[in-house]
Coordinates of C-alpha atoms and ligand atoms in Angstrom, one line a residue:
M1 CA 86.8 -42.5 42.6
E2 CA 85.2 -39.1 42.4
K3 CA 81.5 -38.6 43.4
K4 CA 80.9 -35.5 41.3
I5 CA 82.5 -34.8 38.0
L6 CA 82.5 -31.1 37.4
L7 CA 83.6 -29.3 34.2
N8 CA 85.2 -26.0 34.1
E9 CA 83.2 -23.2 32.6
K10 CA 85.7 -22.9 29.8
D11 CA 84.9 -26.6 28.9
M12 CA 81.2 -25.9 28.4
P13 CA 80.2 -26.9 24.8
T14 CA 80.0 -23.9 22.4
Q15 CA 77.7 -25.6 19.8
W16 CA 74.4 -27.5 19.9
Y17 CA 74.3 -30.9 18.2
N18 CA 71.6 -31.4 15.5
I19 CA 70.9 -35.1 15.1
I20 CA 69.0 -34.6 11.9
A21 CA 72.4 -34.5 10.1
D22 CA 73.1 -38.1 11.2
M23 CA 69.6 -39.7 11.2
P24 CA 69.5 -42.7 8.8
N25 CA 65.8 -41.8 8.0
K26 CA 65.1 -38.1 8.0
P27 CA 62.0 -36.9 9.8
L28 CA 58.9 -36.5 7.7
P29 CA 57.9 -32.9 7.1
P30 CA 55.1 -31.1 9.1
L31 CA 52.0 -30.7 7.0
H32 CA 49.6 -27.8 6.6
P33 CA 46.3 -29.2 8.0
Q34 CA 44.1 -28.0 5.0
T35 CA 46.4 -28.6 2.0
K36 CA 48.3 -31.6 3.5
Q37 CA 51.4 -30.1 1.9
P38 CA 54.7 -29.5 3.8
I39 CA 54.5 -26.2 5.6
S40 CA 57.1 -23.5 4.8
G41 CA 59.1 -21.4 7.3
E42 CA 56.8 -18.5 6.4
D43 CA 53.8 -20.4 7.8
L44 CA 55.5 -20.3 11.2
A45 CA 56.6 -16.7 11.1
P46 CA 53.6 -15.3 13.0
L47 CA 54.6 -17.5 16.0
F48 CA 58.4 -17.7 16.1
P49 CA 61.3 -15.4 15.2
M50 CA 63.2 -16.3 12.0
E51 CA 66.4 -17.6 13.6
L52 CA 64.4 -20.2 15.6
I53 CA 62.5 -21.2 12.4
Q54 CA 65.9 -21.7 10.7
Q55 CA 67.0 -23.9 13.5
E56 CA 63.8 -25.9 13.3
V57 CA 64.5 -26.9 9.7
S58 CA 68.3 -26.9 9.8
A59 CA 70.3 -30.0 8.6
E60 CA 73.7 -28.6 9.9
R61 CA 75.3 -31.0 12.3
Y62 CA 76.5 -28.3 14.7
I63 CA 75.0 -24.9 15.4
D64 CA 77.0 -22.2 17.3
I65 CA 75.7 -21.1 20.7
P66 CA 75.6 -17.3 20.7
E67 CA 78.0 -15.6 23.1
E68 CA 75.1 -14.0 25.0
V69 CA 73.4 -17.4 25.5
Q70 CA 76.7 -18.9 26.7
E71 CA 77.0 -16.1 29.2
A72 CA 73.5 -16.8 30.5
Y73 CA 74.1 -20.5 30.5
R74 CA 77.1 -19.9 32.8
I75 CA 74.7 -18.7 35.5
W76 CA 74.3 -22.5 36.3
R77 CA 76.2 -24.5 33.6
P78 CA 78.1 -26.8 33.3
T79 CA 75.9 -29.0 35.5
P80 CA 77.4 -31.8 37.6
L81 CA 77.6 -35.4 36.6
I82 CA 77.2 -37.4 39.8
R83 CA 78.0 -41.0 40.5
A84 CA 75.0 -42.4 42.4
T85 CA 77.3 -44.3 44.9
E86 CA 74.7 -44.2 47.6
L87 CA 71.9 -45.5 45.3
E88 CA 74.3 -48.2 44.2
K89 CA 74.8 -49.3 47.8
A90 CA 71.1 -49.2 48.5
L91 CA 70.4 -51.4 45.5
Q92 CA 73.4 -53.6 46.3
T93 CA 74.5 -53.6 42.7
D94 CA 77.9 -53.8 40.9
C95 CA 76.4 -51.6 38.1
K96 CA 77.8 -48.1 37.8
I97 CA 75.1 -45.5 38.0
Y98 CA 75.6 -41.9 36.9
Y99 CA 73.2 -39.1 36.8
K100 CA 73.4 -35.7 35.1
Y101 CA 71.8 -33.3 37.5
E102 CA 69.8 -30.6 35.7
G103 CA 68.0 -29.5 38.9
T104 CA 70.8 -27.0 39.6
S105 CA 69.3 -24.5 37.1
P106 CA 67.5 -21.3 38.4
S107 CA 64.1 -22.9 37.8
G108 CA 65.2 -26.4 39.0
S109 CA 65.0 -28.3 35.7
H110 CA 66.5 -28.6 32.2
K111 CA 64.0 -26.2 30.8
P112 CA 66.2 -23.0 30.9
N113 CA 68.6 -24.7 28.4
T114 CA 66.0 -23.8 25.7
A115 CA 64.2 -20.9 27.5
I116 CA 67.4 -18.8 27.4
P117 CA 68.1 -19.1 23.7
Q118 CA 64.4 -18.8 22.8
A119 CA 64.2 -15.5 24.8
Y120 CA 67.5 -14.3 23.3
Y121 CA 66.4 -14.9 19.6
N122 CA 63.0 -13.2 20.3
K123 CA 64.7 -10.2 21.9
K124 CA 67.1 -9.9 18.9
A125 CA 64.0 -10.0 16.6
G126 CA 62.4 -7.1 18.5
V127 CA 59.6 -9.1 20.1
K128 CA 58.0 -7.4 23.1
R129 CA 56.0 -10.2 24.7
I130 CA 56.1 -14.0 24.7
I131 CA 53.1 -16.2 25.5
T132 CA 53.4 -19.8 26.5
E133 CA 51.7 -22.7 28.3
T134 CA 53.0 -24.7 31.2
G135 CA 52.0 -28.1 32.5
A136 CA 53.7 -28.8 35.8
G137 CA 55.0 -25.2 35.9
Q138 CA 58.6 -26.0 35.1
W139 CA 58.5 -24.6 31.6
G140 CA 56.6 -21.5 32.7
T141 CA 59.2 -20.8 35.4
A142 CA 62.1 -21.3 33.1
L143 CA 60.7 -19.0 30.4
S144 CA 59.7 -16.4 33.1
F145 CA 63.3 -16.3 34.2
A146 CA 64.7 -16.2 30.7
C147 CA 62.4 -13.3 29.7
S148 CA 63.3 -11.4 32.8
H149 CA 67.0 -11.9 31.9
F150 CA 66.6 -10.5 28.4
G151 CA 63.9 -7.9 29.3
I152 CA 60.8 -9.2 27.6
D153 CA 57.2 -9.5 29.0
C154 CA 56.0 -13.1 29.6
E155 CA 52.5 -14.5 30.0
V156 CA 51.9 -18.1 31.0
Y157 CA 48.8 -20.3 30.5
M158 CA 49.1 -22.9 33.3
V159 CA 47.1 -26.2 33.1
R160 CA 44.3 -25.9 35.6
I161 CA 45.2 -29.1 37.6
S162 CA 48.8 -27.9 38.1
Y163 CA 47.6 -24.3 38.9
D164 CA 45.6 -25.8 41.8
Q165 CA 48.1 -28.4 42.9
K166 CA 51.2 -26.2 42.7
P167 CA 50.5 -22.6 44.0
Y168 CA 54.2 -22.1 44.6
R169 CA 55.0 -22.5 40.9
K170 CA 52.7 -19.6 40.1
I171 CA 54.4 -17.4 42.7
L172 CA 57.8 -18.4 41.3
M173 CA 56.7 -17.2 37.9
N174 CA 55.3 -14.0 39.4
T175 CA 58.7 -13.5 41.2
F176 CA 60.4 -13.5 37.8
G177 CA 57.8 -11.0 36.6
A178 CA 55.4 -13.1 34.5
K179 CA 51.6 -13.1 34.4
V180 CA 50.0 -16.5 35.0
Y181 CA 46.5 -17.6 33.9
A182 CA 44.8 -21.0 34.7
S183 CA 44.0 -22.9 31.5
P184 CA 41.3 -23.2 30.2
S185 CA 40.7 -19.5 30.6
T186 CA 38.0 -17.2 29.3
N187 CA 40.7 -15.1 27.5
T188 CA 40.5 -17.3 24.3
Q189 CA 38.0 -19.1 22.1
A190 CA 39.8 -22.4 22.7
G191 CA 39.5 -21.9 26.5
K192 CA 35.8 -20.9 26.3
N193 CA 35.0 -23.9 24.2
A194 CA 36.6 -26.2 26.6
L195 CA 34.9 -24.6 29.6
E196 CA 31.5 -24.9 27.9
A197 CA 32.1 -28.6 27.2
N198 CA 33.2 -29.3 30.8
P199 CA 33.4 -26.5 33.4
N200 CA 35.4 -28.7 35.8
T201 CA 38.0 -29.8 33.2
P202 CA 41.5 -30.3 34.7
G203 CA 42.8 -28.9 31.5
S204 CA 45.7 -30.3 29.5
L205 CA 49.0 -29.3 27.9
G206 CA 47.5 -29.5 24.5
L207 CA 44.7 -27.2 25.4
A208 CA 47.0 -24.6 27.1
I209 CA 49.1 -24.6 23.9
S210 CA 45.9 -23.8 21.9
E211 CA 45.2 -20.8 24.1
A212 CA 48.8 -19.5 23.9
I213 CA 48.9 -19.9 20.1
E214 CA 45.6 -18.2 19.7
I215 CA 46.8 -15.1 21.5
A216 CA 50.2 -15.0 19.9
A217 CA 48.8 -15.4 16.3
G218 CA 46.5 -12.4 16.9
D219 CA 49.2 -9.9 17.9
A220 CA 52.2 -8.8 15.8
D221 CA 54.4 -7.8 18.8
T222 CA 53.8 -11.1 20.6
K223 CA 55.4 -14.5 19.8
Y224 CA 54.8 -17.9 21.1
S225 CA 57.2 -20.3 22.7
L226 CA 57.1 -24.0 23.3
G227 CA 59.2 -25.8 26.0
S228 CA 59.4 -29.2 24.3
V229 CA 58.5 -31.3 21.2
L230 CA 59.9 -29.0 18.5
N231 CA 63.3 -29.7 16.8
H232 CA 64.9 -26.4 17.9
V233 CA 63.9 -27.1 21.5
L234 CA 65.5 -30.6 21.4
L235 CA 68.6 -29.0 19.7
H236 CA 69.1 -26.6 22.6
Q237 CA 68.9 -29.4 25.1
T238 CA 71.9 -31.3 23.6
I239 CA 74.2 -29.3 25.7
I240 CA 73.3 -31.8 28.5
G241 CA 74.5 -34.9 26.6
Q242 CA 77.6 -33.2 25.2
E243 CA 78.7 -32.1 28.7
A244 CA 77.9 -35.7 30.1
K245 CA 80.1 -37.2 27.3
K246 CA 83.1 -35.0 28.3
Q247 CA 82.5 -35.8 32.0
L248 CA 82.4 -39.6 31.3
E249 CA 85.5 -39.3 29.2
Y250 CA 87.2 -38.1 32.4
T251 CA 86.1 -41.2 34.3
G252 CA 86.8 -43.5 31.4
D253 CA 83.3 -44.9 31.3
Y254 CA 80.8 -45.2 28.4
P255 CA 77.1 -45.9 29.2
D256 CA 75.6 -49.2 28.2
V257 CA 72.1 -47.8 28.9
I258 CA 70.9 -44.2 28.9
I259 CA 67.6 -43.4 30.5
A260 CA 65.4 -40.4 30.7
P261 CA 61.7 -39.6 31.2
L262 CA 59.8 -38.4 28.1
G263 CA 57.0 -35.9 28.1
G264 CA 57.5 -34.3 24.7
G265 CA 61.1 -35.6 24.4
S266 CA 63.4 -32.6 25.2
N267 CA 65.3 -33.8 28.2
F268 CA 65.5 -37.4 26.8
A269 CA 66.9 -36.0 23.5
G270 CA 69.2 -33.6 25.3
L271 CA 71.0 -36.3 27.2
S272 CA 70.8 -39.1 24.6
F273 CA 71.2 -37.5 21.1
P274 CA 75.0 -36.9 21.4
F275 CA 75.4 -40.5 22.3
I276 CA 73.0 -41.8 19.7
K277 CA 75.3 -40.1 17.2
D278 CA 77.8 -42.8 18.3
K279 CA 75.2 -45.5 18.1
I280 CA 74.4 -44.6 14.5
S281 CA 78.1 -45.1 13.7
G282 CA 78.0 -48.6 15.3
K283 CA 78.5 -48.2 19.0
Q284 CA 76.6 -50.7 21.1
M285 CA 74.3 -49.2 23.6
R286 CA 70.6 -48.7 24.5
C287 CA 68.5 -45.6 25.1
V288 CA 65.3 -45.9 27.0
A289 CA 62.6 -43.2 27.1
V290 CA 60.2 -43.7 30.0
E291 CA 56.6 -42.5 29.9
P292 CA 53.8 -42.7 32.5
A293 CA 51.4 -45.7 32.1
S294 CA 48.6 -43.1 32.3
C295 CA 49.8 -41.4 29.0
P296 CA 51.5 -44.2 27.0
K297 CA 51.9 -42.6 23.6
L298 CA 55.2 -44.3 22.7
T299 CA 54.1 -47.8 23.8
K300 CA 50.4 -47.7 23.1
G301 CA 50.0 -44.8 20.6
K302 CA 50.3 -44.9 16.8
F303 CA 52.8 -43.3 14.5
M304 CA 50.5 -40.9 12.6
Y305 CA 50.1 -37.3 11.6
D306 CA 48.4 -35.3 14.4
F307 CA 48.1 -31.8 15.8
G308 CA 50.4 -30.7 18.5
D309 CA 47.6 -29.0 20.4
T310 CA 44.0 -29.9 21.4
Q311 CA 42.3 -27.3 19.2
G312 CA 44.1 -28.0 16.0
Y313 CA 46.0 -24.7 15.5
T314 CA 49.4 -26.3 14.9
P315 CA 50.7 -27.9 11.7
L316 CA 50.3 -31.7 11.5
L317 CA 53.3 -33.5 13.0
P318 CA 54.3 -37.1 12.2
M319 CA 54.6 -38.6 15.7
Y320 CA 53.7 -41.3 18.1
T321 CA 50.4 -40.0 19.5
L322 CA 47.3 -41.0 21.4
G323 CA 45.3 -38.4 19.5
H324 CA 45.1 -34.7 20.3
T325 CA 41.7 -35.1 22.0
F326 CA 43.1 -37.6 24.5
T327 CA 43.0 -36.1 28.0
P328 CA 45.5 -37.9 30.2
A329 CA 44.6 -38.8 33.8
A330 CA 45.4 -36.0 36.3
I331 CA 48.7 -37.4 37.6
H332 CA 51.3 -35.3 39.4
A333 CA 54.0 -35.8 36.8
G334 CA 52.4 -32.9 34.9
G335 CA 55.3 -32.6 32.5
L336 CA 54.6 -36.0 31.1
R337 CA 50.9 -35.4 30.4
Y338 CA 51.1 -34.8 26.7
H339 CA 49.4 -36.8 24.0
G340 CA 52.3 -37.0 21.5
A341 CA 56.1 -37.2 21.3
S342 CA 58.5 -35.1 19.4
V343 CA 59.0 -35.8 15.7
L344 CA 62.7 -36.6 16.2
C345 CA 62.1 -39.0 19.1
S346 CA 59.2 -40.6 17.2
Q347 CA 61.3 -41.3 14.1
L348 CA 64.2 -42.7 16.2
L349 CA 61.7 -45.0 18.0
K350 CA 60.3 -46.2 14.7
D351 CA 63.8 -46.9 13.4
G352 CA 64.7 -48.9 16.5
L353 CA 67.4 -46.5 17.6
I354 CA 65.7 -45.9 20.9
E355 CA 63.3 -47.9 23.1
A356 CA 60.3 -46.9 25.2
N357 CA 58.8 -48.2 28.4
A358 CA 55.6 -47.2 30.3
I359 CA 55.7 -47.3 34.1
Q360 CA 52.9 -46.8 36.7
Q361 CA 53.1 -43.9 39.1
L362 CA 53.3 -45.8 42.3
E363 CA 56.4 -47.7 41.2
C364 CA 57.9 -44.3 40.1
F365 CA 57.3 -42.6 43.5
E366 CA 58.7 -45.6 45.3
A367 CA 61.8 -45.3 43.2
G368 CA 62.0 -41.6 43.7
I369 CA 61.8 -41.9 47.5
L370 CA 64.5 -44.6 47.5
F371 CA 66.7 -42.2 45.5
A372 CA 66.0 -39.3 47.8
K373 CA 66.9 -41.3 50.9
A374 CA 70.1 -42.5 49.3
E375 CA 71.4 -39.4 47.4
G376 CA 69.6 -36.7 49.3
I377 CA 67.9 -35.0 46.4
V378 CA 64.1 -35.2 46.0
P379 CA 63.5 -35.7 42.3
A380 CA 60.7 -34.1 40.3
P381 CA 57.8 -36.6 39.8
E382 CA 58.7 -36.8 36.1
A383 CA 62.3 -37.7 36.9
N384 CA 61.0 -40.6 39.1
H385 CA 60.0 -42.4 35.9
G386 CA 63.6 -42.5 34.8
I387 CA 64.8 -43.7 38.3
A388 CA 62.2 -46.5 38.2
Q389 CA 63.6 -47.7 34.9
V390 CA 67.2 -47.5 36.4
I391 CA 66.1 -49.9 39.1
R392 CA 64.5 -52.2 36.6
E393 CA 67.8 -52.2 34.6
V394 CA 69.8 -53.0 37.8
N395 CA 67.5 -55.9 38.6
R396 CA 67.9 -57.2 35.0
A397 CA 71.7 -56.9 35.2
K398 CA 71.6 -58.9 38.4
E399 CA 69.4 -61.6 36.8
E400 CA 71.7 -61.7 33.8
G401 CA 74.8 -61.7 35.9
V402 CA 76.3 -58.7 34.2
K403 CA 77.7 -55.3 35.2
K404 CA 76.4 -52.3 33.4
T405 CA 77.1 -48.6 33.3
I406 CA 73.9 -46.7 33.5
L407 CA 73.4 -43.0 32.8
F408 CA 70.2 -41.2 33.6
N409 CA 68.9 -37.7 33.5
L410 CA 67.8 -36.2 36.9
C411 CA 66.0 -33.6 34.8
G412 CA 64.7 -31.7 37.8
H413 CA 64.3 -31.5 41.6
G414 CA 60.9 -31.9 43.3
F415 CA 61.1 -29.1 45.9
V416 CA 58.1 -27.3 44.4
D417 CA 56.3 -30.6 43.9
M418 CA 56.0 -31.7 47.5
A419 CA 52.2 -31.8 47.2
A420 CA 52.7 -34.8 45.0
Y421 CA 54.8 -36.6 47.7
Q422 CA 52.2 -35.6 50.3
D423 CA 49.5 -37.3 48.2
Y424 CA 51.6 -40.3 47.7
F425 CA 52.3 -40.7 51.5
A426 CA 48.5 -40.2 52.1
G427 CA 47.8 -43.1 49.8
K428 CA 45.9 -40.9 47.4
L429 CA 47.8 -41.9 44.2
V430 CA 46.5 -44.8 42.2
N431 CA 47.8 -46.7 39.2
H432 CA 45.9 -46.3 35.9
S433 CA 44.5 -48.8 33.5
F434 CA 42.6 -48.1 30.3
T435 CA 40.0 -50.0 28.3
D436 CA 41.0 -50.4 24.6
E437 CA 38.2 -47.9 23.8
E438 CA 39.7 -45.2 26.1
L439 CA 43.2 -45.7 24.6
T440 CA 42.2 -45.8 20.9
G441 CA 39.1 -43.6 20.9
A442 CA 41.0 -40.3 20.3
L443 CA 43.1 -42.0 17.5
K444 CA 39.9 -42.6 15.4
D445 CA 39.4 -38.8 15.4
I446 CA 42.7 -38.3 13.6
E447 CA 42.3 -40.9 10.8
A448 CA 40.8 -38.3 8.6
L449 CA 43.9 -36.0 9.0
Q450 CA 46.3 -38.4 7.3
P451 CA 47.7 -37.5 3.9
Q452 CA 46.7 -39.8 1.1
Ligands
LIG501 C1 59.0 -30.5 31.2 C2 59.6 -31.6 32.0 C3 59.6 -32.9 31.6 C4 59.0 -33.4 30.3 O1 59.4 -32.7 29.1 P1 60.4 -33.2 28.1 O2 60.4 -32.3 27.0 O3 60.0 -34.6 27.7 O4 61.7 -33.2 28.8 C5 60.2 -33.9 32.3 N1 60.8 -33.6 33.5 C6 60.8 -32.3 34.0 C7 61.5 -32.0 35.3 C8 60.2 -31.3 33.3 O5 60.3 -30.0 33.7

């Protein structure tokens, strides 16, 4: 038995997989917030280059990966598929556990899989500067690297709480040549409003998105870039699952369960969509998206139209959401602190093609530390959510007396997140519970946004 299943570079997939082509129910269209009519590609043109807008609305099953993007992917791809033999021993299980390790990328997570093509299409369209937001700092780092690769300026609005918790992330972005601002900032109206309402706000991903969009929309040479949620972002991530499929073919296994954490949905989609294609054609298997109990949009939110950002600059998106004014607790898994879930993942959940589970952060850190001791890799706090679910599945298999093949996404390493582990060891992390009012309060604000 081999521990690591490695693909040759020549076996790297040359197309992305677009699940829209195979979805039994197509996603509902994004709506213009005033007219409540479907938006057109032109409405998005101030923010994104045309080729990305075309990918956003495409119904083609496969989309070619440009040669320049493949070349940049080869800096770290294909990524390894690893049999978690040591974790299996630690859990004393007969289940086979595999993980796709995306932490081998330059920024340490799956995010460069979309940062590279996004920077490429912007460059091709003559864009000079890209503005973005970052939560935990993973996305900002990935885009900074991608922009430096293609020679574009990059500015990042970093959620205040992460800016303070993760100074090394900021320095990493600076190393790749990007400018970094704490959000909320005084550079934008959205930021000023938020600071006026609460000068000590920890910020949120939704608010940082508002700031980045505000600046990009006001400057013709500047575009905006998003690291999750949108269809084209999920599309680019499908290289993960397509590689994993080839790697599992080599071992002769097929997963019974696929698990990944879900912030906006991109790493979950990236690993699972190429397998969900099989599920749609009748294959038996489960896909579980894991969210933090402190931001439970999939399990406690509602499927409604809502803004993607806090200020209400984006189109209305049909998604599971807690409401765009919901401010998640300041947990260390910053990448999972987002009020909504991507349109594609939301529709698949509504249609029963995927499942969702919310887990408290203490159980997640316990799982992550067990994994680190066994396999030697310290996972990103986000990834710990997936690992906690893997352990639950193993326990369930034990109870049911069955053997399962489990595949999960180790979507990033935690080397720049050691402050989170420090807080965990110091007993500073707590589990979160909400009153009904806290959970549903922000949903009341969006009732008026629904189309008739
Ligand atoms: C950004 C990020 C996430 C959450 O975003 P998704 O779009 O849901 O993947 C999870 N894990 C890591 C390591 C991240 O960087």
